[in-house]
mmCIF file of C-alpha atoms in Angstrom:
data_model
loop_
_atom_site.group_PDB
_atom_site.id
_atom_site.type_symbol
_atom_site.label_atom_id
_atom_site.label_comp_id
_atom_site.label_asym_id
_atom_site.label_seq_id
_atom_site.Cartn_x
_atom_site.Cartn_y
_atom_site.Cartn_z
ATOM 1 C CA MET A 1 -13.273 -16.328 -51.492
ATOM 2 C CA ILE A 2 -15.739 -13.655 -51.641
ATOM 3 C CA ASN A 3 -17.684 -16.211 -54.945
ATOM 4 C CA PHE A 4 -17.667 -19.256 -52.349
ATOM 5 C CA VAL A 5 -19.294 -17.357 -49.806
ATOM 6 C CA HIS A 6 -22.409 -16.009 -52.134
ATOM 7 C CA SER A 7 -21.793 -18.914 -53.747
ATOM 8 C CA PHE A 8 -22.698 -21.299 -50.164
ATOM 9 C CA CYS A 9 -25.176 -18.844 -48.331
ATOM 10 C CA TYR A 10 -27.689 -18.908 -52.428
ATOM 11 C CA THR A 11 -27.005 -23.357 -51.372
ATOM 12 C CA PHE A 12 -28.494 -22.308 -48.608
ATOM 13 C CA ASN A 13 -31.429 -20.603 -48.609
ATOM 14 C CA GLU A 14 -32.182 -22.990 -51.609
ATOM 15 C CA ASN A 15 -32.285 -26.579 -49.756
ATOM 16 C CA TRP A 16 -34.136 -24.314 -46.774
ATOM 17 C CA ARG A 17 -37.043 -22.564 -49.350
ATOM 18 C CA TYR A 18 -37.222 -26.409 -50.463
ATOM 19 C CA ASN A 19 -37.177 -28.524 -47.535
ATOM 20 C CA MET A 20 -40.568 -25.821 -46.325
ATOM 21 C CA ASN A 21 -42.459 -26.190 -49.855
ATOM 22 C CA LYS A 22 -41.969 -29.903 -49.371
ATOM 23 C CA PHE A 23 -43.507 -29.875 -45.836
ATOM 24 C CA ASN A 24 -46.441 -27.670 -46.797
ATOM 25 C CA GLU A 25 -47.399 -30.162 -49.782
ATOM 26 C CA LEU A 26 -47.282 -33.057 -47.333
ATOM 27 C CA LYS A 27 -49.378 -31.670 -44.991
ATOM 28 C CA GLN A 28 -51.307 -29.951 -48.065
ATOM 29 C CA GLU A 29 -52.043 -33.790 -49.388
ATOM 30 C CA LEU A 30 -52.848 -34.992 -46.337
ATOM 31 C CA MET A 31 -55.360 -32.838 -45.510
ATOM 32 C CA ILE A 32 -56.496 -34.065 -48.737
ATOM 33 C CA LEU A 33 -57.233 -37.293 -48.382
ATOM 34 C CA LYS A 34 -58.522 -36.846 -44.708
ATOM 35 C CA THR A 35 -61.115 -34.629 -46.156
ATOM 36 C CA ASN A 36 -62.008 -38.003 -48.612
ATOM 37 C CA GLY A 37 -61.923 -40.389 -45.342
ATOM 38 C CA ILE A 38 -58.959 -42.177 -47.409
ATOM 39 C CA LYS A 39 -56.203 -43.677 -44.935
ATOM 40 C CA PRO A 40 -53.004 -42.458 -45.945
ATOM 41 C CA ASN A 41 -50.135 -44.567 -46.578
ATOM 42 C CA TYR A 42 -47.668 -43.229 -43.868
ATOM 43 C CA SER A 43 -44.144 -45.490 -46.140
ATOM 44 C CA LYS A 44 -45.684 -44.676 -49.747
ATOM 45 C CA LEU A 45 -45.720 -40.512 -48.491
ATOM 46 C CA GLY A 46 -42.503 -40.963 -47.260
ATOM 47 C CA ARG A 47 -40.997 -41.909 -50.566
ATOM 48 C CA THR A 48 -42.297 -39.150 -52.271
ATOM 49 C CA TYR A 49 -41.291 -36.291 -50.155
ATOM 50 C CA GLY A 50 -37.798 -37.893 -48.898
ATOM 51 C CA LEU A 51 -39.045 -38.728 -45.535
ATOM 52 C CA ASP A 52 -39.380 -41.054 -42.619
ATOM 53 C CA ARG A 53 -43.026 -42.403 -42.329
ATOM 54 C CA ARG A 54 -42.354 -41.795 -38.574
ATOM 55 C CA THR A 55 -42.077 -38.490 -39.739
ATOM 56 C CA VAL A 56 -45.394 -38.271 -41.799
ATOM 57 C CA LYS A 57 -47.110 -39.395 -38.878
ATOM 58 C CA LYS A 58 -46.170 -37.081 -36.545
ATOM 59 C CA TYR A 59 -47.264 -34.954 -39.440
ATOM 60 C CA ASP A 60 -50.592 -36.761 -39.808
ATOM 61 C CA ASN A 61 -51.426 -36.809 -36.482
ATOM 62 C CA GLY A 62 -51.381 -33.470 -36.043
ATOM 63 C CA TYR A 63 -47.605 -31.740 -35.802
ATOM 64 C CA LYS A 64 -46.475 -27.781 -37.155
ATOM 65 C CA GLY A 65 -42.832 -28.730 -37.094
ATOM 66 C CA LYS A 66 -40.656 -27.051 -34.862
ATOM 67 C CA PRO A 67 -41.673 -23.393 -33.325
ATOM 68 C CA ALA A 68 -40.145 -20.272 -34.235
ATOM 69 C CA ASN A 69 -39.581 -19.291 -30.936
ATOM 70 C CA ARG A 70 -39.775 -22.090 -28.094
ATOM 71 C CA ASN A 71 -39.864 -21.143 -24.575
ATOM 72 C CA LYS A 72 -37.182 -24.019 -22.730
ATOM 73 C CA GLU A 73 -36.564 -23.757 -19.678
ATOM 74 C CA SER A 74 -33.367 -22.555 -18.313
ATOM 75 C CA ARG A 75 -30.851 -24.169 -16.036
ATOM 76 C CA LEU A 76 -30.236 -20.284 -14.570
ATOM 77 C CA ASP A 77 -33.925 -19.910 -13.846
ATOM 78 C CA LYS A 78 -34.505 -21.524 -9.965
ATOM 79 C CA PHE A 79 -31.776 -18.890 -9.061
ATOM 80 C CA LYS A 80 -32.867 -15.897 -11.376
ATOM 81 C CA GLU A 81 -33.423 -13.680 -7.797
ATOM 82 C CA GLU A 82 -30.663 -14.579 -6.291
ATOM 83 C CA ILE A 83 -28.860 -13.343 -9.865
ATOM 84 C CA LYS A 84 -31.041 -10.451 -9.951
ATOM 85 C CA VAL A 85 -29.602 -9.186 -6.463
ATOM 86 C CA LYS A 86 -26.017 -10.287 -6.872
ATOM 87 C CA VAL A 87 -25.567 -8.165 -9.685
ATOM 88 C CA ASN A 88 -27.330 -5.191 -9.381
ATOM 89 C CA LEU A 89 -25.428 -4.578 -6.114
ATOM 90 C CA PRO A 90 -22.857 -1.540 -5.882
ATOM 91 C CA ASP A 91 -19.833 -2.043 -7.694
ATOM 92 C CA SER A 92 -20.914 -5.474 -8.881
ATOM 93 C CA ASN A 93 -21.538 -6.756 -12.329
ATOM 94 C CA VAL A 94 -21.973 -9.358 -14.386
ATOM 95 C CA SER A 95 -19.220 -11.249 -14.557
ATOM 96 C CA SER A 96 -18.336 -11.362 -10.575
ATOM 97 C CA ALA A 97 -21.694 -12.762 -10.047
ATOM 98 C CA TYR A 98 -20.755 -14.832 -12.452
ATOM 99 C CA GLN A 99 -17.828 -15.866 -10.620
ATOM 100 C CA PHE A 100 -19.476 -15.850 -6.365
ATOM 101 C CA PHE A 101 -22.294 -18.589 -8.682
ATOM 102 C CA ASP A 102 -19.671 -21.153 -10.594
ATOM 103 C CA GLU A 103 -18.061 -21.505 -7.051
ATOM 104 C CA ASN A 104 -21.287 -21.874 -5.220
ATOM 105 C CA TYR A 105 -23.264 -24.050 -7.834
ATOM 106 C CA SER A 106 -22.408 -26.936 -10.161
ATOM 107 C CA ASP A 107 -24.679 -26.157 -12.592
ATOM 108 C CA ILE A 108 -23.943 -23.338 -12.923
ATOM 109 C CA GLY A 109 -22.708 -23.442 -17.223
ATOM 110 C CA THR A 110 -20.724 -21.106 -18.717
ATOM 111 C CA TYR A 111 -19.951 -17.520 -18.517
ATOM 112 C CA SER A 112 -21.805 -17.238 -21.860
ATOM 113 C CA ASN A 113 -24.752 -18.716 -21.127
ATOM 114 C CA PHE A 114 -25.238 -16.874 -18.040
ATOM 115 C CA TYR A 115 -24.522 -13.066 -18.922
ATOM 116 C CA LYS A 116 -27.048 -14.047 -22.308
ATOM 117 C CA TYR A 117 -29.075 -14.881 -19.653
ATOM 118 C CA VAL A 118 -29.602 -11.840 -16.964
ATOM 119 C CA LYS A 119 -29.169 -9.775 -21.012
ATOM 120 C CA LYS A 120 -32.639 -11.530 -21.874
ATOM 121 C CA ASN A 121 -34.648 -11.187 -18.644
ATOM 122 C CA LYS A 122 -33.087 -7.553 -18.539
ATOM 123 C CA LEU A 123 -32.316 -7.870 -15.093
ATOM 124 C CA ILE A 124 -29.241 -5.235 -15.043
ATOM 125 C CA GLU A 125 -28.458 -2.158 -17.186
ATOM 126 C CA ASN A 126 -25.679 -1.941 -20.084
ATOM 127 C CA LYS A 127 -23.124 0.141 -18.752
ATOM 128 C CA ASN A 128 -20.602 1.666 -20.720
ATOM 129 C CA ASN A 129 -16.918 0.807 -19.653
ATOM 130 C CA ASN A 130 -14.068 3.503 -21.076
ATOM 131 C CA CYS A 131 -11.213 2.170 -23.401
ATOM 132 C CA HIS A 132 -7.301 2.362 -22.393
ATOM 133 C CA LEU A 133 -4.943 2.364 -24.868
ATOM 134 C CA ARG A 134 -2.374 0.103 -23.152
ATOM 135 C CA TYR A 135 1.288 0.252 -23.370
ATOM 136 C CA GLU A 136 3.894 -2.592 -22.578
ATOM 137 C CA THR A 137 6.816 -3.160 -20.781
ATOM 138 C CA ASP A 138 9.828 -6.068 -20.817
ATOM 139 C CA TYR A 139 9.245 -8.916 -18.426
ATOM 140 C CA GLY A 140 10.691 -7.876 -14.702
ATOM 141 C CA LYS A 141 10.924 -4.304 -14.971
ATOM 142 C CA GLN A 142 7.813 -3.071 -13.915
ATOM 143 C CA LEU A 143 5.569 -4.106 -10.923
ATOM 144 C CA GLN A 144 1.965 -1.634 -10.410
ATOM 145 C CA PHE A 145 0.985 -0.917 -7.727
ATOM 146 C CA ASP A 146 -1.869 0.712 -5.845
ATOM 147 C CA TRP A 147 -5.527 0.036 -2.828
ATOM 148 C CA LYS A 148 -8.339 -0.648 -3.455
ATOM 149 C CA GLU A 149 -9.929 0.756 0.200
ATOM 150 C CA ASP A 150 -12.551 1.077 2.717
ATOM 151 C CA ILE A 151 -14.364 -1.776 1.580
ATOM 152 C CA LYS A 152 -17.296 -3.064 4.098
ATOM 153 C CA MET A 153 -18.590 -6.216 3.820
ATOM 154 C CA PHE A 154 -20.904 -7.658 6.437
ATOM 155 C CA ASN A 155 -20.808 -11.509 7.641
ATOM 156 C CA LYS A 156 -23.377 -14.298 7.753
ATOM 157 C CA TYR A 157 -24.717 -12.593 11.436
ATOM 158 C CA GLY A 158 -24.331 -9.508 10.576
ATOM 159 C CA GLU A 159 -20.645 -8.346 11.713
ATOM 160 C CA LEU A 160 -19.773 -5.460 9.896
ATOM 161 C CA PHE A 161 -16.129 -5.686 8.235
ATOM 162 C CA GLU A 162 -14.112 -2.932 7.187
ATOM 163 C CA PHE A 163 -10.600 -3.618 5.364
ATOM 164 C CA ASN A 164 -8.471 -3.023 2.054
ATOM 165 C CA ILE A 165 -6.513 -4.976 -1.040
ATOM 166 C CA PHE A 166 -3.343 -4.000 -1.632
ATOM 167 C CA SER A 167 -3.811 -4.873 -5.355
ATOM 168 C CA SER A 168 -0.488 -5.671 -7.490
ATOM 169 C CA THR A 169 0.707 -6.875 -11.281
ATOM 170 C CA LEU A 170 3.271 -7.506 -12.478
ATOM 171 C CA SER A 171 2.872 -5.529 -16.157
ATOM 172 C CA ALA A 172 3.911 -8.027 -18.834
ATOM 173 C CA SER A 173 2.669 -10.908 -17.838
ATOM 174 C CA ARG A 174 0.008 -8.796 -15.891
ATOM 175 C CA PHE A 175 0.115 -11.543 -12.833
ATOM 176 C CA HIS A 176 -1.894 -10.262 -10.205
ATOM 177 C CA ILE A 177 -1.585 -10.629 -5.499
ATOM 178 C CA PHE A 178 -4.033 -9.303 -3.966
ATOM 179 C CA VAL A 179 -2.883 -9.240 -0.059
ATOM 180 C CA TYR A 180 -5.662 -8.304 2.396
ATOM 181 C CA SER A 181 -4.701 -5.532 5.099
ATOM 182 C CA LYS A 182 -6.236 -3.745 8.299
ATOM 183 C CA ASN A 183 -4.135 -0.293 7.827
ATOM 184 C CA LYS A 184 -2.904 1.853 3.896
ATOM 185 C CA THR A 185 0.091 3.486 6.573
ATOM 186 C CA ARG A 186 3.553 3.577 5.045
ATOM 187 C CA ILE A 187 4.204 0.662 6.857
ATOM 188 C CA ASP A 188 1.714 -1.993 5.940
ATOM 189 C CA VAL A 189 2.715 -0.669 2.258
ATOM 190 C CA GLN A 190 6.103 -1.837 2.809
ATOM 191 C CA ARG A 191 4.507 -5.246 4.650
ATOM 192 C CA CYS A 192 2.264 -5.706 2.358
ATOM 193 C CA LEU A 193 5.178 -5.521 -1.121
ATOM 194 C CA THR A 194 7.378 -7.461 0.814
ATOM 195 C CA ILE A 195 3.910 -9.954 0.564
ATOM 196 C CA THR A 196 4.139 -9.590 -2.615
ATOM 197 C CA PHE A 197 8.121 -9.542 -4.246
ATOM 198 C CA GLN A 198 8.492 -12.582 -1.331
ATOM 199 C CA TYR A 199 4.789 -14.545 -3.404
ATOM 200 C CA ILE A 200 6.311 -14.025 -6.506
ATOM 201 C CA GLY A 201 10.216 -14.998 -5.533
ATOM 202 C CA GLY A 202 11.795 -11.974 -7.181
ATOM 203 C CA VAL A 203 11.987 -8.318 -7.283
ATOM 204 C CA THR A 204 10.844 -6.282 -10.653
ATOM 205 C CA ASP A 205 13.579 -3.236 -11.392
ATOM 206 C CA GLU A 206 10.911 -0.989 -10.841
ATOM 207 C CA THR A 207 7.306 0.148 -9.200
ATOM 208 C CA LEU A 208 5.006 2.389 -10.674
ATOM 209 C CA THR A 209 1.961 4.698 -8.338
ATOM 210 C CA ASP A 210 0.256 6.839 -7.989
ATOM 211 C CA ASN A 211 0.848 9.604 -6.060
ATOM 212 C CA MET A 212 -0.200 7.685 -2.984
ATOM 213 C CA SER A 213 0.021 10.237 0.164
ATOM 214 C CA SER A 214 1.129 7.212 2.926
ATOM 215 C CA ILE A 215 4.725 7.193 1.026
ATOM 216 C CA VAL A 216 4.531 10.107 -0.948
ATOM 217 C CA ASN A 217 4.682 14.264 0.838
ATOM 218 C CA THR A 218 1.623 15.911 -1.142
ATOM 219 C CA LYS A 219 3.333 18.843 -0.283
ATOM 220 C CA ASP A 220 7.308 18.124 -2.997
ATOM 221 C CA LYS A 221 5.552 14.870 -4.707
ATOM 222 C CA LYS A 222 8.741 12.990 -3.531
ATOM 223 C CA PHE A 223 8.808 9.434 -1.593
ATOM 224 C CA TYR A 224 8.899 10.105 1.649
ATOM 225 C CA LYS A 225 13.412 9.462 3.052
ATOM 226 C CA GLU A 226 11.747 5.877 4.723
ATOM 227 C CA PHE A 227 10.973 4.621 1.607
ATOM 228 C CA ILE A 228 13.458 5.291 -0.391
ATOM 229 C CA SER A 229 15.587 3.213 2.229
ATOM 230 C CA PHE A 230 12.948 -0.016 1.392
ATOM 231 C CA SER A 231 13.320 -0.058 -2.651
ATOM 232 C CA LYS A 232 17.131 0.387 -1.523
ATOM 233 C CA ASP A 233 16.730 -2.535 0.813
ATOM 234 C CA PHE A 234 14.944 -4.474 -2.238
ATOM 235 C CA GLY A 235 17.098 -2.938 -5.022
ATOM 236 C CA PHE A 236 14.261 -1.309 -6.415
ATOM 237 C CA ASN A 237 13.604 2.274 -8.077
ATOM 238 C CA PRO A 238 9.967 3.102 -7.184
ATOM 239 C CA LYS A 239 8.301 5.899 -10.025
ATOM 240 C CA LYS A 240 5.079 7.559 -9.723
ATOM 241 C CA CYS A 241 2.261 7.438 -12.486
ATOM 242 C CA LYS A 242 1.510 11.606 -14.028
ATOM 243 C CA PRO A 243 -1.039 13.063 -12.087
ATOM 244 C CA ARG A 244 -4.802 12.236 -12.784
ATOM 245 C CA HIS A 245 -3.636 10.678 -15.531
ATOM 246 C CA PRO A 246 -4.242 6.729 -13.561
ATOM 247 C CA TYR A 247 -3.936 5.133 -16.657
ATOM 248 C CA THR A 248 -0.134 4.888 -17.061
ATOM 249 C CA LYS A 249 -0.417 2.941 -14.210
ATOM 250 C CA GLY A 250 -4.126 1.107 -15.893
ATOM 251 C CA LYS A 251 -3.180 -2.737 -15.760
ATOM 252 C CA ASP A 252 -3.073 -2.921 -11.801
ATOM 253 C CA GLU A 253 -6.974 -0.134 -12.373
ATOM 254 C CA SER A 254 -7.506 -3.242 -14.739
ATOM 255 C CA CYS A 255 -6.316 -5.521 -11.270
ATOM 256 C CA ASN A 256 -9.151 -3.195 -9.059
ATOM 257 C CA ARG A 257 -11.319 -4.215 -11.145
ATOM 258 C CA PHE A 258 -11.625 -8.848 -9.949
ATOM 259 C CA ILE A 259 -11.481 -7.405 -6.810
ATOM 260 C CA ASN A 260 -15.078 -6.972 -7.348
ATOM 261 C CA TRP A 261 -15.818 -10.376 -7.338
ATOM 262 C CA LEU A 262 -15.563 -9.504 -3.860
ATOM 263 C CA VAL A 263 -19.114 -7.832 -3.668
ATOM 264 C CA PRO A 264 -21.503 -10.987 -4.008
ATOM 265 C CA TYR A 265 -20.397 -12.677 -0.978
ATOM 266 C CA ASN A 266 -20.791 -10.213 1.052
ATOM 267 C CA GLY A 267 -23.450 -12.268 4.028
ATOM 268 C CA GLU A 268 -22.179 -15.752 2.405
ATOM 269 C CA PHE A 269 -18.524 -15.516 4.679
ATOM 270 C CA GLU A 270 -18.572 -15.966 8.632
ATOM 271 C CA THR A 271 -15.101 -15.604 10.175
ATOM 272 C CA GLU A 272 -12.459 -13.141 8.792
ATOM 273 C CA GLU A 273 -10.090 -15.935 7.905
ATOM 274 C CA ASP A 274 -13.163 -17.345 5.812
ATOM 275 C CA LEU A 275 -12.949 -14.044 4.039
ATOM 276 C CA ILE A 276 -8.919 -14.056 3.032
ATOM 277 C CA LYS A 277 -9.543 -17.449 1.638
ATOM 278 C CA ILE A 278 -12.073 -16.157 -0.327
ATOM 279 C CA ILE A 279 -9.155 -13.522 -1.056
ATOM 280 C CA GLU A 280 -7.335 -16.366 -2.347
ATOM 281 C CA LYS A 281 -9.391 -17.934 -3.860
ATOM 282 C CA ILE A 282 -10.636 -14.699 -6.159
ATOM 283 C CA ASN A 283 -6.281 -14.317 -7.207
ATOM 284 C CA ILE A 284 -5.967 -17.504 -8.182
ATOM 285 C CA LYS A 285 -9.545 -17.448 -10.489
ATOM 286 C CA VAL A 286 -8.093 -13.927 -11.366
ATOM 287 C CA ASN A 287 -4.726 -15.529 -12.902
ATOM 288 C CA GLN A 288 -6.398 -18.318 -14.589
ATOM 289 C CA GLN A 289 -8.374 -16.254 -16.673
ATOM 290 C CA LYS A 290 -7.206 -15.272 -20.356
ATOM 291 C CA ASN A 291 -6.098 -11.784 -20.677
ATOM 292 C CA LYS A 292 -7.982 -10.570 -23.553
ATOM 293 C CA THR A 293 -4.558 -8.307 -24.347
ATOM 294 C CA THR A 294 -2.246 -11.143 -24.506
ATOM 295 C CA GLY A 295 -4.781 -14.063 -25.519
ATOM 296 C CA VAL A 296 -3.809 -15.748 -22.096
ATOM 297 C CA SER A 297 -4.014 -16.704 -18.232
ATOM 298 C CA PRO A 298 -1.399 -14.580 -16.649
ATOM 299 C CA ILE A 299 -0.004 -17.804 -14.635
ATOM 300 C CA LEU A 300 1.602 -19.190 -17.824
ATOM 301 C CA LEU A 301 3.595 -15.731 -18.908
ATOM 302 C CA PHE A 302 4.326 -16.299 -15.295
ATOM 303 C CA GLN A 303 6.667 -19.510 -15.651
ATOM 304 C CA LYS A 304 7.758 -16.662 -18.215
ATOM 305 C CA GLU A 305 8.699 -13.319 -16.124
ATOM 306 C CA LYS A 306 9.883 -14.444 -12.755
ATOM 307 C CA GLU A 307 13.362 -16.216 -14.636
ATOM 308 C CA TYR A 308 13.892 -12.147 -14.895
ATOM 309 C CA LEU A 309 13.501 -11.308 -11.700
ATOM 310 C CA LYS A 310 16.000 -9.962 -9.432
ATOM 311 C CA PRO A 311 17.411 -11.964 -6.283
ATOM 312 C CA LEU A 312 14.792 -11.483 -2.743
ATOM 313 C CA PRO A 313 17.043 -9.385 -0.147
ATOM 314 C CA ASN A 314 18.503 -11.156 2.774
ATOM 315 C CA ASN A 315 16.188 -13.092 5.368
ATOM 316 C CA LYS A 316 17.212 -9.916 8.855
ATOM 317 C CA ILE A 317 15.540 -7.833 5.557
ATOM 318 C CA ILE A 318 13.017 -9.431 4.869
ATOM 319 C CA ASN A 319 11.530 -10.138 8.451
ATOM 320 C CA SER A 320 12.273 -6.403 9.304
ATOM 321 C CA TYR A 321 10.007 -5.046 7.073
ATOM 322 C CA LEU A 322 7.422 -8.436 7.131
ATOM 323 C CA TYR A 323 5.435 -7.307 10.636
ATOM 324 C CA ASP A 324 3.167 -5.006 12.069
ATOM 325 C CA ASN A 325 5.884 -2.234 13.200
ATOM 326 C CA ILE A 326 4.531 -0.869 16.438
ATOM 327 C CA ASN A 327 6.902 2.512 17.060
ATOM 328 C CA VAL A 328 8.606 3.005 21.210
ATOM 329 C CA LYS A 329 9.596 5.557 23.281
ATOM 330 C CA VAL A 330 12.572 4.091 26.139
ATOM 331 C CA SER A 331 12.733 6.143 29.169
ATOM 332 C CA ASN A 332 15.393 6.650 31.783
ATOM 333 C CA GLU A 333 15.180 3.339 32.910
ATOM 334 C CA SER A 334 15.911 1.292 30.553
ATOM 335 C CA LEU A 335 12.281 0.885 29.991
ATOM 336 C CA PHE A 336 9.485 0.682 26.928
ATOM 337 C CA TYR A 337 5.973 0.995 27.365
ATOM 338 C CA TYR A 338 4.457 -1.902 24.692
ATOM 339 C CA LYS A 339 0.163 -3.061 25.849
ATOM 340 C CA GLY A 340 0.422 -2.369 29.564
ATOM 341 C CA SER A 341 3.702 -4.368 30.589
ATOM 342 C CA LYS A 342 7.343 -2.237 30.990
ATOM 343 C CA TYR A 343 10.063 -4.540 28.467
ATOM 344 C CA SER A 344 14.125 -2.945 29.107
ATOM 345 C CA VAL A 345 16.874 -2.820 26.500
ATOM 346 C CA PRO A 346 20.350 -1.990 26.609
ATOM 347 C CA ILE A 347 20.924 1.433 28.207
ATOM 348 C CA LYS A 348 22.913 2.754 24.982
ATOM 349 C CA PHE A 349 18.933 3.032 23.826
ATOM 350 C CA ILE A 350 17.783 5.130 26.436
ATOM 351 C CA ASN A 351 15.886 7.408 24.368
ATOM 352 C CA LYS A 352 15.452 6.324 21.420
ATOM 353 C CA SER A 353 12.962 5.434 19.264
ATOM 354 C CA LEU A 354 12.844 2.154 18.250
ATOM 355 C CA ASN A 355 10.156 -0.386 16.735
ATOM 356 C CA ILE A 356 8.265 -3.171 18.062
ATOM 357 C CA LYS A 357 7.476 -6.341 16.135
ATOM 358 C CA ASP A 358 4.570 -8.594 18.512
ATOM 359 C CA GLU A 359 4.782 -11.787 16.564
ATOM 360 C CA ASN A 360 4.137 -15.645 18.614
ATOM 361 C CA ASN A 361 3.554 -14.129 21.725
ATOM 362 C CA LYS A 362 7.523 -13.024 21.846
ATOM 363 C CA LEU A 363 8.292 -9.114 20.454
ATOM 364 C CA TYR A 364 11.222 -8.385 18.730
ATOM 365 C CA VAL A 365 12.771 -5.307 19.277
ATOM 366 C CA TYR A 366 14.265 -2.951 16.165
ATOM 367 C CA TYR A 367 16.486 -0.275 16.113
ATOM 368 C CA ASN A 368 17.340 0.939 12.237
ATOM 369 C CA LYS A 369 16.680 -2.605 11.677
ATOM 370 C CA GLU A 370 18.540 -4.285 13.955
ATOM 371 C CA LEU A 371 17.418 -6.699 16.251
ATOM 372 C CA ILE A 372 18.758 -6.081 19.458
ATOM 373 C CA THR A 373 16.718 -7.680 21.697
ATOM 374 C CA ILE A 374 13.503 -10.022 22.216
ATOM 375 C CA HIS A 375 11.518 -10.541 25.010
ATOM 376 C CA GLU A 376 8.677 -13.422 25.134
ATOM 377 C CA LYS A 377 5.498 -10.894 26.386
ATOM 378 C CA SER A 378 4.245 -11.012 31.012
ATOM 379 C CA ASP A 379 1.720 -10.213 32.513
ATOM 380 C CA ASN A 380 4.175 -7.762 34.913
ATOM 381 C CA TYR A 381 3.992 -4.802 34.820
ATOM 382 C CA ILE A 382 7.244 -4.371 34.707
ATOM 383 C CA ASN A 383 10.319 -6.680 32.579
ATOM 384 C CA TYR A 384 13.487 -6.278 33.164
ATOM 385 C CA LYS A 385 16.522 -8.396 31.236
ATOM 386 C CA GLU A 386 18.718 -9.487 33.582
ATOM 387 C CA GLU A 387 21.861 -8.495 31.332
ATOM 388 C CA HIS A 388 20.384 -5.210 30.989
ATOM 389 C CA TYR A 389 19.638 -4.530 34.084
ATOM 390 C CA THR A 390 23.188 -5.344 35.541
ATOM 391 C CA GLU A 391 24.057 -2.537 32.921
ATOM 392 C CA GLY A 392 22.606 0.011 33.775
ATOM 393 C CA LEU A 393 23.748 -0.839 38.097
ATOM 394 C CA MET A 394 26.373 -0.834 36.939
ATOM 395 C CA ASN A 395 26.609 2.643 34.711
ATOM 396 C CA ILE A 396 26.013 3.415 38.032
ATOM 397 C CA LEU A 397 27.639 2.008 39.862
ATOM 398 C CA LYS A 398 31.035 2.357 39.017
ATOM 399 C CA ASN A 399 32.995 2.407 42.080
ATOM 400 C CA LYS A 400 31.414 -1.541 43.006
ATOM 401 C CA GLU A 401 33.074 -4.768 42.312
ATOM 402 C CA ASN A 402 31.377 -6.286 38.912
ATOM 403 C CA ASP A 403 30.695 -9.443 41.492
ATOM 404 C CA GLU A 404 28.786 -7.607 44.127
ATOM 405 C CA ILE A 405 27.399 -5.480 41.308
ATOM 406 C CA GLU A 406 25.673 -9.091 39.683
ATOM 407 C CA GLU A 407 24.181 -9.795 43.178
ATOM 408 C CA LEU A 408 22.514 -6.911 44.045
ATOM 409 C CA ALA A 409 20.657 -7.315 40.340
ATOM 410 C CA LYS A 410 19.350 -10.862 40.902
ATOM 411 C CA LYS A 411 17.648 -9.442 44.579
ATOM 412 C CA ASN A 412 16.161 -5.930 43.159
ATOM 413 C CA LEU A 413 14.816 -8.239 40.415
ATOM 414 C CA GLU A 414 13.190 -11.310 42.597
ATOM 415 C CA LEU A 415 11.753 -8.016 44.326
ATOM 416 C CA LEU A 416 10.020 -6.516 40.909
ATOM 417 C CA ASN A 417 9.056 -8.767 40.097
ATOM 418 C CA LYS A 418 7.535 -10.469 43.575
ATOM 419 C CA LEU A 419 5.570 -6.392 42.960
ATOM 420 C CA SER A 420 4.585 -7.306 39.920
ATOM 421 C CA GLU A 421 2.600 -10.171 40.825
ATOM 422 C CA VAL A 422 0.707 -8.682 42.947
#
């Protein structure tokens, strides 16, 4: 094999020297003919030097051959200044800038040419990348998750958007999921994990994260009991990586780099909905890119990994975590307060703490994940359900007949409604 390579290189060099000598001899002969006022016979010279007569004519008319360096115009020249701005934004890089231009312009070309153009024109300084050892896990075994925190972006009108992205990665397939979130409390972590499990259509054996303060007690480094309860409801084992060893969840750390693709969209969107759609597009692109370790795209390996996921819990459990929870306390009037109005619950929940989910103009009221009542949202100050008010009267007026109490409840509720309307 080595002899073949040497032979090939020798042959190539000899051919190159021969061609260069041939052209030099042709140019010398043309110069001699021109000096002596003799009109050259292009066809004859072409046969002598093994060239087309038109090539000989080109050299006779002053052609000097291809220049060693050609200053060919690049299709990226018209974007040069914009590329320079995008690649030098904080947390941006060549890859994130390319994703932006590829999304917004049809004639941007390949990433390889884009990268060479940026380096050739010195639009960005070289950056060193740290190297971490990788490890592999079985299909369906582990989901790594983390926050990309406190992201700030401006829309086209200069309005500031502050948000977080919950990023997670299936360790085997490297399949990534990004979830937009305004906050990063324990309830947000649970909601985002619920959305993630729904998105992938199942649950992994375990999850891996760092000492996230919203779900891990900073004193004893143990998961809060509420998060343990959540993990049991979904059937996974929560695990933490070692302190100051983020590379143990390096697959999701790598995923976070892709969030930098967002940076070039700063000032390029209008609404929060636009921003979320951009994140979704990036999420799809990330999973379509070939992974350098596995050699294939995450979306392809995910088709295999999803077969190993455990089934989701029932909808009752999913819905109890899916929407934003608001904690409220029930007064001795059997009412809780929410956004300027009071709403009723059964009297057994007096002095209890409940969770409220505000969805589709309705309030879903839970106690220990059990749905106890649903209220239509109202502008009235006091909102008793008739059965709750009647139950309360029966508890107070124990010597009255049920029919009498029910009639009294209706009258009192009518009066309360009239007062609320004033």
